[in-house]
């Protein structure tokens, strides 16, 4: 009889760009790597068409919202009834009553250090810690997407066994960022004064976007030219981003693009003269590697996972120091610095493959099944 693996695929889709893309890249590869296993994916209706080509996969509709009461009640009951041999949760939100063997992926624990301005009530914070602790303590195996995330897990849960945590880096779709239609790149470049400094990410405290704006002001005062281009849907909880952009002496060259469709990210990234990555905390930092794949130099924060992920292929700064960011913006405009970073970046990014990520994930799942059989 075939072993059955259930995947919580509720975040598979455009609404959850980071984790949604993670699932979309890995899950189909798992189905190919493990053809003798039966997979059940709990997800939205859109994945049924997407997964119809895999004979070993069935999709079941799960409408419960992420982080909801329904996730803890009806979703728990729905997946429990499958009686699978193993479950894979690509995010920490495992239902508290769930007691069957599972593997969980932990992307980051950023909310512990940067709780942000949403869901600020004590029961929100307590609920997060309780669910996270359950996922970490009850999992057969834990996948951390970086050594930094692993260290965060061990700091949060000292009693967690190091041996059950495996670090599996994310991959990069090299072709998507390297093979871009040049007319699309040209269209983006026409919109802004060069050099173009791109800041990409949601508007949250840990993304440190206000300091990028302050740094751009300093860079311009030093005599620098160009534009600061910021993506991300405007968030009323973080009005300081728009306020600082409007108040800047160089407001005409600060562009808040809002949400940029996924298809436009590669040409926009390639159009930029540099990616500025000022985050105070990142579980991985995929945009930095995507910029390297696009041939765009990267200057990034020297905090959290970014030195680990970027290696020697980025120019690092202190994210708390706007002047340091500004000075690195000056440096990255130097032709010799740019050329060196582009060469290093294209070489470095070759180390990150979704095929490898999926293969290592498949290995963890099969090992977890073997562990459970022994128990």
mmCIF file with all atom_site columns, C-alpha atoms in Angstrom, residues 182-194 196 227 267-273 294-296 338:
data_model
loop_
_atom_site.group_PDB
_atom_site.id
_atom_site.type_symbol
_atom_site.label_atom_id
_atom_site.label_alt_id
_atom_site.label_comp_id
_atom_site.label_asym_id
_atom_site.label_entity_id
_atom_site.label_seq_id
_atom_site.pdbx_PDB_ins_code
_atom_site.Cartn_x
_atom_site.Cartn_y
_atom_site.Cartn_z
_atom_site.occupancy
_atom_site.B_iso_or_equiv
_atom_site.pdbx_formal_charge
_atom_site.auth_seq_id
_atom_site.auth_comp_id
_atom_site.auth_asym_id
_atom_site.auth_atom_id
_atom_site.pdbx_PDB_model_num
ATOM 1  C CA . UNK A 1 182 ? 14.496 43.662 -22.864 1.00 0.00 ? 182 UNK A CA 1
ATOM 2  C CA . UNK A 1 183 ? 11.686 45.893 -24.084 1.00 0.00 ? 183 UNK A CA 1
ATOM 3  C CA . UNK A 1 184 ? 10.056 45.403 -20.658 1.00 0.00 ? 184 UNK A CA 1
ATOM 4  C CA . UNK A 1 185 ? 13.287 46.405 -18.930 1.00 0.00 ? 185 UNK A CA 1
ATOM 5  C CA . UNK A 1 186 ? 13.526 49.480 -21.169 1.00 0.00 ? 186 UNK A CA 1
ATOM 6  C CA . UNK A 1 187 ? 9.964  50.495 -20.323 1.00 0.00 ? 187 UNK A CA 1
ATOM 7  C CA . UNK A 1 188 ? 10.755 50.454 -16.608 1.00 0.00 ? 188 UNK A CA 1
ATOM 8  C CA . UNK A 1 189 ? 13.972 52.426 -17.109 1.00 0.00 ? 189 UNK A CA 1
ATOM 9  C CA . UNK A 1 190 ? 12.098 55.139 -19.026 1.00 0.00 ? 190 UNK A CA 1
ATOM 10 C CA . UNK A 1 191 ? 9.985  55.855 -15.981 1.00 0.00 ? 191 UNK A CA 1
ATOM 11 C CA . UNK A 1 192 ? 12.790 56.863 -13.617 1.00 0.00 ? 192 UNK A CA 1
ATOM 12 C CA . UNK A 1 193 ? 15.958 58.936 -13.471 1.00 0.00 ? 193 UNK A CA 1
ATOM 13 C CA . UNK A 1 194 ? 19.058 56.724 -13.343 1.00 0.00 ? 194 UNK A CA 1
ATOM 14 C CA . UNK A 1 196 ? 17.605 53.426 -10.022 1.00 0.00 ? 196 UNK A CA 1
ATOM 15 C CA . UNK A 1 227 ? 15.689 57.588 -8.097  1.00 0.00 ? 227 UNK A CA 1
ATOM 16 C CA . UNK A 1 267 ? 12.064 43.238 -15.573 1.00 0.00 ? 267 UNK A CA 1
ATOM 17 C CA . UNK A 1 268 ? 11.828 45.832 -12.783 1.00 0.00 ? 268 UNK A CA 1
ATOM 18 C CA . UNK A 1 269 ? 14.658 44.128 -10.895 1.00 0.00 ? 269 UNK A CA 1
ATOM 19 C CA . UNK A 1 270 ? 16.820 43.990 -14.014 1.00 0.00 ? 270 UNK A CA 1
ATOM 20 C CA . UNK A 1 271 ? 16.041 47.637 -14.771 1.00 0.00 ? 271 UNK A CA 1
ATOM 21 C CA . UNK A 1 272 ? 17.371 48.721 -11.380 1.00 0.00 ? 272 UNK A CA 1
ATOM 22 C CA . UNK A 1 273 ? 20.984 49.785 -11.014 1.00 0.00 ? 273 UNK A CA 1
ATOM 23 C CA . UNK A 1 294 ? 18.960 39.388 -12.809 1.00 0.00 ? 294 UNK A CA 1
ATOM 24 C CA . UNK A 1 295 ? 22.488 40.819 -12.902 1.00 0.00 ? 295 UNK A CA 1
ATOM 25 C CA . UNK A 1 296 ? 21.623 43.629 -10.484 1.00 0.00 ? 296 UNK A CA 1
ATOM 26 C CA . UNK A 1 338 ? 29.258 47.245 -9.770  1.00 0.00 ? 338 UNK A CA 1
#
